Every structure is written in C-alpha cells, then in structure tokens.
Coordinates of N, CA and C in Angstrom, one line a residue:
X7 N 68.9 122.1 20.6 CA 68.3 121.9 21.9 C 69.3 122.0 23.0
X8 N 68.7 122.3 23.9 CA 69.7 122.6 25.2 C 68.7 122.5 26.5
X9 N 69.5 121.7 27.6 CA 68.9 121.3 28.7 C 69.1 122.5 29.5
X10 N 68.1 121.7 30.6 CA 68.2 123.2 31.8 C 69.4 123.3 32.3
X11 N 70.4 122.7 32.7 CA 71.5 122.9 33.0 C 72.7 123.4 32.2
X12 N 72.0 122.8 30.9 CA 73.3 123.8 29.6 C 72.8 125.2 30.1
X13 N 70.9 125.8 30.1 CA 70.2 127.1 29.9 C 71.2 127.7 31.4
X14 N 71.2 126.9 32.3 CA 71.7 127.8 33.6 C 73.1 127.9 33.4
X15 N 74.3 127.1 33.1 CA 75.2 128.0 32.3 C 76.0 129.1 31.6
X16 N 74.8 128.9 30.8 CA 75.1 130.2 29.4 C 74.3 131.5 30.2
X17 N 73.3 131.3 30.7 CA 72.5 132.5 31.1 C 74.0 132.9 32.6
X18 N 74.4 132.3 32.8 CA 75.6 133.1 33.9 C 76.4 133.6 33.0
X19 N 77.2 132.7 31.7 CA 78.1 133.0 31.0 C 77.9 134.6 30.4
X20 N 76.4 134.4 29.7 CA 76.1 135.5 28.5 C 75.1 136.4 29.1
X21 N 74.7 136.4 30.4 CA 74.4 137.5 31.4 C 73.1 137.6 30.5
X22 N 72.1 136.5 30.9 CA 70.4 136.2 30.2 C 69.9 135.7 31.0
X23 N 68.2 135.5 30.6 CA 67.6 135.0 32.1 C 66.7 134.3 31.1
X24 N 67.2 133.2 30.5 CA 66.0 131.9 30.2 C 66.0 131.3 30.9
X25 N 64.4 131.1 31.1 CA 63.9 130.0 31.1 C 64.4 128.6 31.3
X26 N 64.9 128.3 32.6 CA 66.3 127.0 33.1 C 65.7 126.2 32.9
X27 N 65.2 125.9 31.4 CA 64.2 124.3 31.0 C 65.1 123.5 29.7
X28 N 64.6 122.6 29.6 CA 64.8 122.3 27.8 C 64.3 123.2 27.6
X29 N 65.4 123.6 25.8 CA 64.9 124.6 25.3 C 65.3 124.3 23.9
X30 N 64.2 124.5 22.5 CA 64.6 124.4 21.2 C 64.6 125.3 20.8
X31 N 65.4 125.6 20.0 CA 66.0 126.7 19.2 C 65.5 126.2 17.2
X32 N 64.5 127.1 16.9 CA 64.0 126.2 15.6 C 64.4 127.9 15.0
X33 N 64.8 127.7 13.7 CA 65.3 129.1 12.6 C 64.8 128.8 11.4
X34 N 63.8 130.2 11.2 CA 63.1 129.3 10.0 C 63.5 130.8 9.0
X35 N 63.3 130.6 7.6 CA 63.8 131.3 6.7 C 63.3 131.8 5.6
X36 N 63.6 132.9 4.7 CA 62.7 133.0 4.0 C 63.1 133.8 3.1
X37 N 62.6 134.1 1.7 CA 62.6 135.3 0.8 C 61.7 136.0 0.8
X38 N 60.7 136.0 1.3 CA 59.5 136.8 1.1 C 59.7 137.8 2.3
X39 N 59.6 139.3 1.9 CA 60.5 140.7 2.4 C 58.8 140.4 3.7
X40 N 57.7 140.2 3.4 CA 56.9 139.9 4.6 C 57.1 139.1 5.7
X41 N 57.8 138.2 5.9 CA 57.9 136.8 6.3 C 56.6 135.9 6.0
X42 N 55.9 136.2 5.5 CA 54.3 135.7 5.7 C 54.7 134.0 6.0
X43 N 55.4 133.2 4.8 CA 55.5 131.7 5.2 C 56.2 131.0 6.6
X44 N 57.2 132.1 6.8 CA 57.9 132.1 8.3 C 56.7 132.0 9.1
X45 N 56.0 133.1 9.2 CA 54.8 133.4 10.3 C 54.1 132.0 10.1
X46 N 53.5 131.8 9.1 CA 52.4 130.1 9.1 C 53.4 129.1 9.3
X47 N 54.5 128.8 9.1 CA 55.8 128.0 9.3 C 55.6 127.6 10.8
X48 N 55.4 128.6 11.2 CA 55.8 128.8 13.0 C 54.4 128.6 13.5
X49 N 53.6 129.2 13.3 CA 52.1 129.1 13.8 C 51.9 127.1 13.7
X50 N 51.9 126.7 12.4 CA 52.3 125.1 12.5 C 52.9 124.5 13.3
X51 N 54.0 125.1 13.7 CA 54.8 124.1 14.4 C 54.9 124.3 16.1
X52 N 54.1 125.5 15.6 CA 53.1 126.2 17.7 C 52.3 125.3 17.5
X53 N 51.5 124.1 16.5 CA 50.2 123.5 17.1 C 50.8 122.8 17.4
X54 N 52.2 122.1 16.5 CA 52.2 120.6 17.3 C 52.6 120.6 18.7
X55 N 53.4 121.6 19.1 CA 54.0 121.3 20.1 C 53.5 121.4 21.2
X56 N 52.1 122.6 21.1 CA 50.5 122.3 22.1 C 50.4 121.2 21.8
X57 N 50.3 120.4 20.9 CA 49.3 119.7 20.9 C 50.3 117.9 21.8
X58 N 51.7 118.2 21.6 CA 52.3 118.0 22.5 C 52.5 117.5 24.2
X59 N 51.6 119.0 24.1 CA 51.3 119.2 25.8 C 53.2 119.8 26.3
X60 N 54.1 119.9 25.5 CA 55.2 119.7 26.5 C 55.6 121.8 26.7
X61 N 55.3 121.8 25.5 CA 56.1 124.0 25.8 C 55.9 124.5 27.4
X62 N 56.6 124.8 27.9 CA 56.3 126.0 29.2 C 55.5 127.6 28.4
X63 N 56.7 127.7 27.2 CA 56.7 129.0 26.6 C 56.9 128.7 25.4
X64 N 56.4 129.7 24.7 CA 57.3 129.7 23.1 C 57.7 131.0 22.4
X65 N 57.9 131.6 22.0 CA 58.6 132.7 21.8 C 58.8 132.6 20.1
X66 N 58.6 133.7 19.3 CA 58.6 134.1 18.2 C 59.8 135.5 18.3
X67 N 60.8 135.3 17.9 CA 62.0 135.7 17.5 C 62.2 136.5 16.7
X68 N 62.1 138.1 16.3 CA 62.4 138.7 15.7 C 63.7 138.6 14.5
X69 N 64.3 138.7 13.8 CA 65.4 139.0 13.0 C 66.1 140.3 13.9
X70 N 67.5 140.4 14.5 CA 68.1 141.3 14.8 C 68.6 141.0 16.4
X71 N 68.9 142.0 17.1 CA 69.3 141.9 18.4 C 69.1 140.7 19.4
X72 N 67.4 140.6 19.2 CA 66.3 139.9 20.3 C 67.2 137.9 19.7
X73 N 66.9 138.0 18.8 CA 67.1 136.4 18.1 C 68.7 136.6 18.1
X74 N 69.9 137.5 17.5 CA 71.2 136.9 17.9 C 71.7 136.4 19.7
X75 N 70.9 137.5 20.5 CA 71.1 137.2 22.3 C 70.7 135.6 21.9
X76 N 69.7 135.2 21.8 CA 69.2 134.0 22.0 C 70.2 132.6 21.1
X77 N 70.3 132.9 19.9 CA 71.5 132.4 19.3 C 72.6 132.2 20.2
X78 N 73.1 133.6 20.1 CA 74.7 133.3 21.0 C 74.4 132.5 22.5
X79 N 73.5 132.7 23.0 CA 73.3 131.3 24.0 C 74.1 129.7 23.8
X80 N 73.1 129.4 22.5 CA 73.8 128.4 21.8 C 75.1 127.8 21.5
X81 N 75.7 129.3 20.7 CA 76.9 129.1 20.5 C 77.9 129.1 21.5
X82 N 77.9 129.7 22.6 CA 78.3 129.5 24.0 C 78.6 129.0 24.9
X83 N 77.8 127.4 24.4 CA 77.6 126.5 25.4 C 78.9 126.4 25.5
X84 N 79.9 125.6 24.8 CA 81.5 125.5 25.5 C 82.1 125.9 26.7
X85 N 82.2 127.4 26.0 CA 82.9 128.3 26.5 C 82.1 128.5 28.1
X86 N 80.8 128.6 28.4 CA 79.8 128.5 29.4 C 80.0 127.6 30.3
X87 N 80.3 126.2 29.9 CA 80.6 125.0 30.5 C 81.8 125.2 31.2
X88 N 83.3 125.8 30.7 CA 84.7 126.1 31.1 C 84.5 126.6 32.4
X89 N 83.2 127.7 32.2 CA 83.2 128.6 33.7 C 82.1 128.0 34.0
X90 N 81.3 127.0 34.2 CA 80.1 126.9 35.2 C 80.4 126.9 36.1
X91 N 81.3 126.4 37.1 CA 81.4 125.8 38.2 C 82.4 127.0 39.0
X92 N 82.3 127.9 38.7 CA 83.1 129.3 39.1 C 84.5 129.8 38.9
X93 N 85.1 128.9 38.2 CA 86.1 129.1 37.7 C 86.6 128.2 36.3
X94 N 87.6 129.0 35.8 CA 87.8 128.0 34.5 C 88.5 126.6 34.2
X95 N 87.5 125.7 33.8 CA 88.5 124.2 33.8 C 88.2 123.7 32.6
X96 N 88.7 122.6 32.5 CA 89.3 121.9 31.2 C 87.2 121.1 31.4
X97 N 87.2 120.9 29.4 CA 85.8 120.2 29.4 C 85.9 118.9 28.7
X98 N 85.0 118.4 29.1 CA 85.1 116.8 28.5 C 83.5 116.7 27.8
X99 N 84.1 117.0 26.3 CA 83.0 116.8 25.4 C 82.6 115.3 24.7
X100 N 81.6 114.7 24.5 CA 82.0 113.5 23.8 C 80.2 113.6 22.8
X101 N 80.1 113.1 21.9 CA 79.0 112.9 21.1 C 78.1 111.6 20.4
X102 N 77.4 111.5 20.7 CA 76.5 110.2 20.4 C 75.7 110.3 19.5
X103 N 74.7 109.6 18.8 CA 73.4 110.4 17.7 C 72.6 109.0 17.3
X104 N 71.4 108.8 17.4 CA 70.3 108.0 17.5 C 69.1 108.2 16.6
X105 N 68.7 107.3 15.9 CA 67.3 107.4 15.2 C 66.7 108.2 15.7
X106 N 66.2 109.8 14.8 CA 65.4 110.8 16.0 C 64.2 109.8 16.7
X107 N 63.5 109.2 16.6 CA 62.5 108.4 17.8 C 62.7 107.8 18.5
X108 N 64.0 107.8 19.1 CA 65.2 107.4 20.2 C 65.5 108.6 21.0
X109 N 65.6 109.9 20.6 CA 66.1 110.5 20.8 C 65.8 111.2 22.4
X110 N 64.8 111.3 22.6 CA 64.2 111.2 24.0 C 64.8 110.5 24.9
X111 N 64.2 109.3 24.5 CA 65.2 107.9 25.7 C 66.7 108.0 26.1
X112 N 67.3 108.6 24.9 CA 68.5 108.6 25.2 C 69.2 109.6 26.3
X113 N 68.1 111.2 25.6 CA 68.5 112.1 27.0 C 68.0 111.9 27.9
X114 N 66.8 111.4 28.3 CA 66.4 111.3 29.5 C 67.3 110.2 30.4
X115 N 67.6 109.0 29.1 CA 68.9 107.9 30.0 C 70.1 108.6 30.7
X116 N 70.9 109.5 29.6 CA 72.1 110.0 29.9 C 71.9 111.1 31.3
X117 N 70.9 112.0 31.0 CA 70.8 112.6 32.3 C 70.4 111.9 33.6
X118 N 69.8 110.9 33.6 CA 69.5 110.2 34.5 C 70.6 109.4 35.1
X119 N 72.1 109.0 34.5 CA 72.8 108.4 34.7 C 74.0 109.4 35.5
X120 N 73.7 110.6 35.0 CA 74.6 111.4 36.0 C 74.3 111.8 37.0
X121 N 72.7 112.2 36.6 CA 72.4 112.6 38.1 C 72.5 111.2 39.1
X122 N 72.8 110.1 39.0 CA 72.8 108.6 39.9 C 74.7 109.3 40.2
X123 N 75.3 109.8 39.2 CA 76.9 109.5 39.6 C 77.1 111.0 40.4
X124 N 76.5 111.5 40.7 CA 76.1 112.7 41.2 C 76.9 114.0 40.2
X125 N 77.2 114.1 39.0 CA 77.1 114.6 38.1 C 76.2 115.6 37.5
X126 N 76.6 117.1 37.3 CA 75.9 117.9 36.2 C 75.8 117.6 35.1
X127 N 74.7 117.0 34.2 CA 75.1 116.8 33.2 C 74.2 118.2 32.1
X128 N 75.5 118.5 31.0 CA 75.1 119.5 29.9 C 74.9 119.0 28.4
X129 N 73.8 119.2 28.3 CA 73.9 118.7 26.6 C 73.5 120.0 25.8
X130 N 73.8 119.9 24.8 CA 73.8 120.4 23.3 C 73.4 119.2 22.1
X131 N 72.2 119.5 21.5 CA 71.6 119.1 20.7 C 71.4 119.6 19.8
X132 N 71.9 118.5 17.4 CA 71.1 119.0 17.0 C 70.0 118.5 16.8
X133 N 68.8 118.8 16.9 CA 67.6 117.9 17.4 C 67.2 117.3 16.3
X134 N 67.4 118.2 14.7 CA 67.1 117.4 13.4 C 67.6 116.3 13.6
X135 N 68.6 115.7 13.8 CA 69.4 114.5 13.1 C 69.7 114.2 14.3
X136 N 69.0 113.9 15.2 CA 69.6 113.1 16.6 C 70.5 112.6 17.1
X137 N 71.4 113.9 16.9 CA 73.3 113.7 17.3 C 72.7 114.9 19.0
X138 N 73.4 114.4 20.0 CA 73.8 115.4 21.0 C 75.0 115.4 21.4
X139 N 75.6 116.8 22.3 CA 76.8 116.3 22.9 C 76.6 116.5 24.3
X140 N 77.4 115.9 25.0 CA 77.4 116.3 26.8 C 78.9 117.3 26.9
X141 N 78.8 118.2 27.3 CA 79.8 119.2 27.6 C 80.3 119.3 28.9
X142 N 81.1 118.6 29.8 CA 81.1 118.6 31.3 C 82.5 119.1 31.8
X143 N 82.4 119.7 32.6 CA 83.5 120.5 33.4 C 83.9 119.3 34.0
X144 N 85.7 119.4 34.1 CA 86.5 118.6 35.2 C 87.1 119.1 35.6
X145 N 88.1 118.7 36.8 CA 89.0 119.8 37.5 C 90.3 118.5 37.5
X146 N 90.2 117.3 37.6 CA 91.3 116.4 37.8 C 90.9 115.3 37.4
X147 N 92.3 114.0 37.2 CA 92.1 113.0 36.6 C 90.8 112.1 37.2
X148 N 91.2 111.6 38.2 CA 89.9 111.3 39.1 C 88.6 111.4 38.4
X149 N 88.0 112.6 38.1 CA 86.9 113.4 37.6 C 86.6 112.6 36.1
X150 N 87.9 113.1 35.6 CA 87.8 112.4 33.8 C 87.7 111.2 33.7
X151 N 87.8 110.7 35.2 CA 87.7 108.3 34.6 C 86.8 108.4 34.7
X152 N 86.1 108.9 35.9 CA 84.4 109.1 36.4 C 83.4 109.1 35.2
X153 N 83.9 110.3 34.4 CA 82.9 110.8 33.0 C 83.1 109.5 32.0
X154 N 84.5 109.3 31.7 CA 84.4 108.0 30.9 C 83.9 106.9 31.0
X155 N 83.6 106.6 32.5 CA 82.6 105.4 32.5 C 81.1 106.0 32.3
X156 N 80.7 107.2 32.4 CA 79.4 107.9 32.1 C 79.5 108.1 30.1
X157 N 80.4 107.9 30.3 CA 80.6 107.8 28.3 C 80.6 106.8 27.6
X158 N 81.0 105.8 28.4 CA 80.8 104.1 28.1 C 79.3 103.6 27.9
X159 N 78.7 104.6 29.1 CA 77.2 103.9 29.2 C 76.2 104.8 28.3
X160 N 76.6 105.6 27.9 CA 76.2 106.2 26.4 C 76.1 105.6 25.3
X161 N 77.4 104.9 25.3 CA 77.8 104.7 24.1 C 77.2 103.3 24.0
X162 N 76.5 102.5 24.6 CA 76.6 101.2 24.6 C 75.2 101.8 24.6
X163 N 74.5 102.8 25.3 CA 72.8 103.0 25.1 C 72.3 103.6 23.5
X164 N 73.7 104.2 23.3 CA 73.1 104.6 21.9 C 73.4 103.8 20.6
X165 N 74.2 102.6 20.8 CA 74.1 101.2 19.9 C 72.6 100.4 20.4
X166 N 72.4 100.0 21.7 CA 71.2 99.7 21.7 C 69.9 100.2 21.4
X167 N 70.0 101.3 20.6 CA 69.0 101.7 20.3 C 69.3 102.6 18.6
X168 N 69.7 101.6 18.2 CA 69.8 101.5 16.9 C 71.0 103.1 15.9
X169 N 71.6 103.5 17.2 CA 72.1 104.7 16.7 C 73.9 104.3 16.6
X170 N 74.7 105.5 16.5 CA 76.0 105.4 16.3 C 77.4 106.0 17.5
X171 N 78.2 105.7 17.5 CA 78.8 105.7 18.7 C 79.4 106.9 18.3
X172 N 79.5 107.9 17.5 CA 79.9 109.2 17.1 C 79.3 110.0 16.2
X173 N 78.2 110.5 16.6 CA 77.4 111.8 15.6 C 78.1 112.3 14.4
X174 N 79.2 113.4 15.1 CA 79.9 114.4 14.2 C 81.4 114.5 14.4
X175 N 81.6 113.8 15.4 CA 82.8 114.0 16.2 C 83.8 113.0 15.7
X176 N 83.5 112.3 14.9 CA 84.4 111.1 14.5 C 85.1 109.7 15.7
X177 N 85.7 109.3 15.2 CA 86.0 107.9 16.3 C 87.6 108.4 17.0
X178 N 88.5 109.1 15.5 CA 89.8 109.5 16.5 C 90.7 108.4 17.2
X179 N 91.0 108.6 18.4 CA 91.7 107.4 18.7 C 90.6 107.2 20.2
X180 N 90.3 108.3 20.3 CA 88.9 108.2 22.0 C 88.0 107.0 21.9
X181 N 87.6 106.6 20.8 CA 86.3 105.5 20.7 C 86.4 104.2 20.2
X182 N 88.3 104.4 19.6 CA 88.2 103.0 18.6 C 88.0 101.8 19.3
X183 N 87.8 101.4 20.0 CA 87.4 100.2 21.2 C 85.9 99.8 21.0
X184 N 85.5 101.2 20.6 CA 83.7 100.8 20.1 C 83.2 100.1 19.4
X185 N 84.3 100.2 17.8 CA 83.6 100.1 17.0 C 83.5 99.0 16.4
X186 N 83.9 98.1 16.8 CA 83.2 96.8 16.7 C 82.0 96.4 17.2
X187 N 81.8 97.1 18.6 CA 80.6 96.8 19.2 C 79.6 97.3 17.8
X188 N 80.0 98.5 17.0 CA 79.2 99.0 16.4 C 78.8 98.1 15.3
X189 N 79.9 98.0 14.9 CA 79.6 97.5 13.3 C 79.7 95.9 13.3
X190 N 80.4 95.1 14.1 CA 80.8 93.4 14.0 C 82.3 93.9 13.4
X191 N 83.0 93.0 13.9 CA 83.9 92.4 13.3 C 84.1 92.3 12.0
X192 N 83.1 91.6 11.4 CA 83.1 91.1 9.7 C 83.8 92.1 9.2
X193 N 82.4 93.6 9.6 CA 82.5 95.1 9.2 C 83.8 95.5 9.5
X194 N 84.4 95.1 10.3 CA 85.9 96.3 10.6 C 86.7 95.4 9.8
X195 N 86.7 94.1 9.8 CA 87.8 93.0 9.2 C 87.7 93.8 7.4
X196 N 87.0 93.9 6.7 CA 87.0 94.0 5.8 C 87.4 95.8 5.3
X197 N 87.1 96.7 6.1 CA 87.6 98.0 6.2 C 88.8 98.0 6.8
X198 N 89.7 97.4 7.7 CA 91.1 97.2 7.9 C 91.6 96.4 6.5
X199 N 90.9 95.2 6.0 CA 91.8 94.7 4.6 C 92.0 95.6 3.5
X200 N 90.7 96.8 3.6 CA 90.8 97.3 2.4 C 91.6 98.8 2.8
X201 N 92.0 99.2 4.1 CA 93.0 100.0 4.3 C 94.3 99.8 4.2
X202 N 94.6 98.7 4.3 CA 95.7 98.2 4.6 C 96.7 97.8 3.1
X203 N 95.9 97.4 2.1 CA 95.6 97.4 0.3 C 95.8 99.1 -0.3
X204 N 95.5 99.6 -0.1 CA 95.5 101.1 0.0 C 96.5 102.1 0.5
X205 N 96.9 101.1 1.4 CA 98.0 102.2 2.4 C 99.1 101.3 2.9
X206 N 99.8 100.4 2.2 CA 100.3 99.7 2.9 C 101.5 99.9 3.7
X207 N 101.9 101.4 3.5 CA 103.4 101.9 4.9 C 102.3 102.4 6.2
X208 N 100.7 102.2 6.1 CA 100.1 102.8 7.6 C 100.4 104.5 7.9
X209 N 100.6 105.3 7.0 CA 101.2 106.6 6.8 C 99.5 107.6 6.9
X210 N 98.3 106.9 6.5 CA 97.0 107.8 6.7 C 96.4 107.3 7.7
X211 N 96.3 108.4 8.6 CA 95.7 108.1 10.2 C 95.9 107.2 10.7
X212 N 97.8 107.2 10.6 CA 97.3 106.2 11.6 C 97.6 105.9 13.0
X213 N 97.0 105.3 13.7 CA 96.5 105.4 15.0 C 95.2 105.5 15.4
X214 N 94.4 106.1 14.0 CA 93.4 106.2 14.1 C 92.1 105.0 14.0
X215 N 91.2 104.8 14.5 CA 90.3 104.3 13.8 C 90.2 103.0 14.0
X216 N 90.9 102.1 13.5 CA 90.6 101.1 13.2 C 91.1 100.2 14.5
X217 N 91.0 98.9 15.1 CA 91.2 98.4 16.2 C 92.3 97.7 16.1
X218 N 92.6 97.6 15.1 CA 94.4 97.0 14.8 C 95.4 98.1 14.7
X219 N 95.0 99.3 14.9 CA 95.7 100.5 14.8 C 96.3 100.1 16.4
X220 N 95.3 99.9 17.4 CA 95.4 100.2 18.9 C 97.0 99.2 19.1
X221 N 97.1 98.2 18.6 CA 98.3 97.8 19.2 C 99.7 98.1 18.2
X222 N 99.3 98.8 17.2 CA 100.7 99.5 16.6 C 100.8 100.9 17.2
X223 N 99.8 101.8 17.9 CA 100.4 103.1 18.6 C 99.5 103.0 19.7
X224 N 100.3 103.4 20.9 CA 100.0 103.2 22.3 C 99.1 104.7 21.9
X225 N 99.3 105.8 21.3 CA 98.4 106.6 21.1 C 96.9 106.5 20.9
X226 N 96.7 105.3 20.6 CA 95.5 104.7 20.2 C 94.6 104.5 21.6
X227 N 95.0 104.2 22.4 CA 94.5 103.8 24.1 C 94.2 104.5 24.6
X228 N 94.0 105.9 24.5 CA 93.9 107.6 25.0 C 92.5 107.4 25.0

C-alpha cells in the first residue's frame, strides 16, 4: 500500500500518472498457463472491496510491461522521496506494525499527526502483516528533531494498540529507549541476564538493543 502522497512522488520520480489516492498493490500467482484461478482470485477480491464501498478504481494487471511500470512505482518509493521536494535530500525512514485490525487507525493517526506538524507525510505498506514505513525528506537538523517527535508518537500509538515498535527494521541503537515501554521491564531484565550469561566480554551488538547497552556506548543515544 501506498498513500497519495507516496503515489504523487513516485509518479514525478518514475514519470506515471496514478491515481494520487491510496493505492494497493495485490500480486496473485499461478501455474495454470490460463490464469483461470488468478482471474476468480481477483474477481473475489473485486467483491470485497465493492462491497467495501472504498475503490475509486481497480485495475487488473497484465504480466509484462503494464504490471512491472506499476511495480517499480513501489519499489521507488525511497529513491522518489530523496527528490520529492525538488531536489535531493537525506530521508528519514522509521517502521512500526500493528494487529492488521489496527491497521487503519494507525495510518489515518500518523497522517493526521503530520498534517497538524505541517508535514508531508509518505508511507509504504506491507498491508499483509501490518508493518508500514513513513519515508520523509529532510534538509537539516531542525527538520530531523521535528520528525522524531512525529516518530515518538507512532511509536507509543502503535504499542497502544496492541502492535510493535519495529516491523522489520529492528530496534538498532534508534529505538532502544522503547523497549521497555514495549515489553516491561521483567521482559528486558531477563533478556539482558540471559545476554549477558552468553556474552560476557559485550563483544555481540553491542550498543545495540538492550537499555543497559545505552549507558556503556554513548552510540546507543543516536
């Protein structure tokens, strides 16, 4: 999935003219040299989303030219995001992921929270497994504290609603301050004892991860 402002973007980036809406990208597959199950595959999944009420359009996707354009959209967003804003800057990606029946609330929260900070906000979604990312252009420091308090309030919306403070993207040294919020205490006390048993010269990741890391490398505070 991709929002209208990821779609306007990529359609400057990759020189296309979708549709500047949400937009899902579903890829269905097949052995059968007819597609015949593809075709009923998709015809099904055209009722629900009438029945929905939400499609503008839907589009059935060839194999070849027509479906890679539309692909590489996708794959683009990054690189799309670098130039949105007319020239190339540095992006500030970060990832969240929520019980898919959350998953609404959450984008509608997060977009809603930037448009209040007067922020573009771009996401990328995989929509199966209710991980998204926000992809946002900065030009200076200023800019990046801005986003980080818009990354705080993610991250504390996507714990209240039963999800995790890193999809796919891992914790690193960017989030370890969270994860207690995430897990308790108990949870990290007993994953620090049993790393610490395991590794006792601190020689694997470290700096990473854990909240006792943060005051053995100032690396950790990033």
């Amino acid at each position: 999935m991709m929002n209208g402002n990821n779609i306007a973007s990529t359609n400057s980036y990759c020189k296309m003219s979708l549709p500047t809406t949400a937009t899902i990208l579903l890829e269905f597959t097949s052995n059968d040299w007819w597609l015949r199950d593809i075709k009923r595959d998709y015809r099904f999944v055209e009722a629900i989303f009438k029945e929905a009420g939400h499609p503008t359009q839907m589009r059935y996707l060839r194999p070849g030219k027509e479906m890679q354009d539309v692909w590489n959209a996708r794959r683009s967003c990054y690189f799309a995001t670098m130039f949105s804003r007319g020239k190339t800057e540095k992006v500030f990606g970060t990832d969240i992921c929520v019980p898919i029946p959350r998953l609404t609330e959450i984008v509608e929260y997060t977009e809603e929270e930037f448009r209040k900070a007067g922020k573009k906000c771009l996401i990328c979604a995989h929509i199966s497994d209710g991980n998204f990312h926000t992809n946002i252009p900065f030009a200076d420091a200023q800019e990046l504290k801005e986003l980080r308090v818009l990354e705080t309030k993610m991250i504390k919306k996507a714990i209240a609603l039963g999800g995790t403070i890193a999809g796919e993207h891992g914790l690193g040294v960017g989030k370890v301050c969270y994860a207690v919020q995430e897990h308790g205490q108990a949870h990290i006390d007993v994953q620090e004892a049993i790393k610490k048993a395991l590794d006792t010269d601190n020689v694997m990741n470290a700096g990473c991860f854990y909240p006792s890391q943060q005051q053995l490398y100032p690396t950790a505070h990033l």
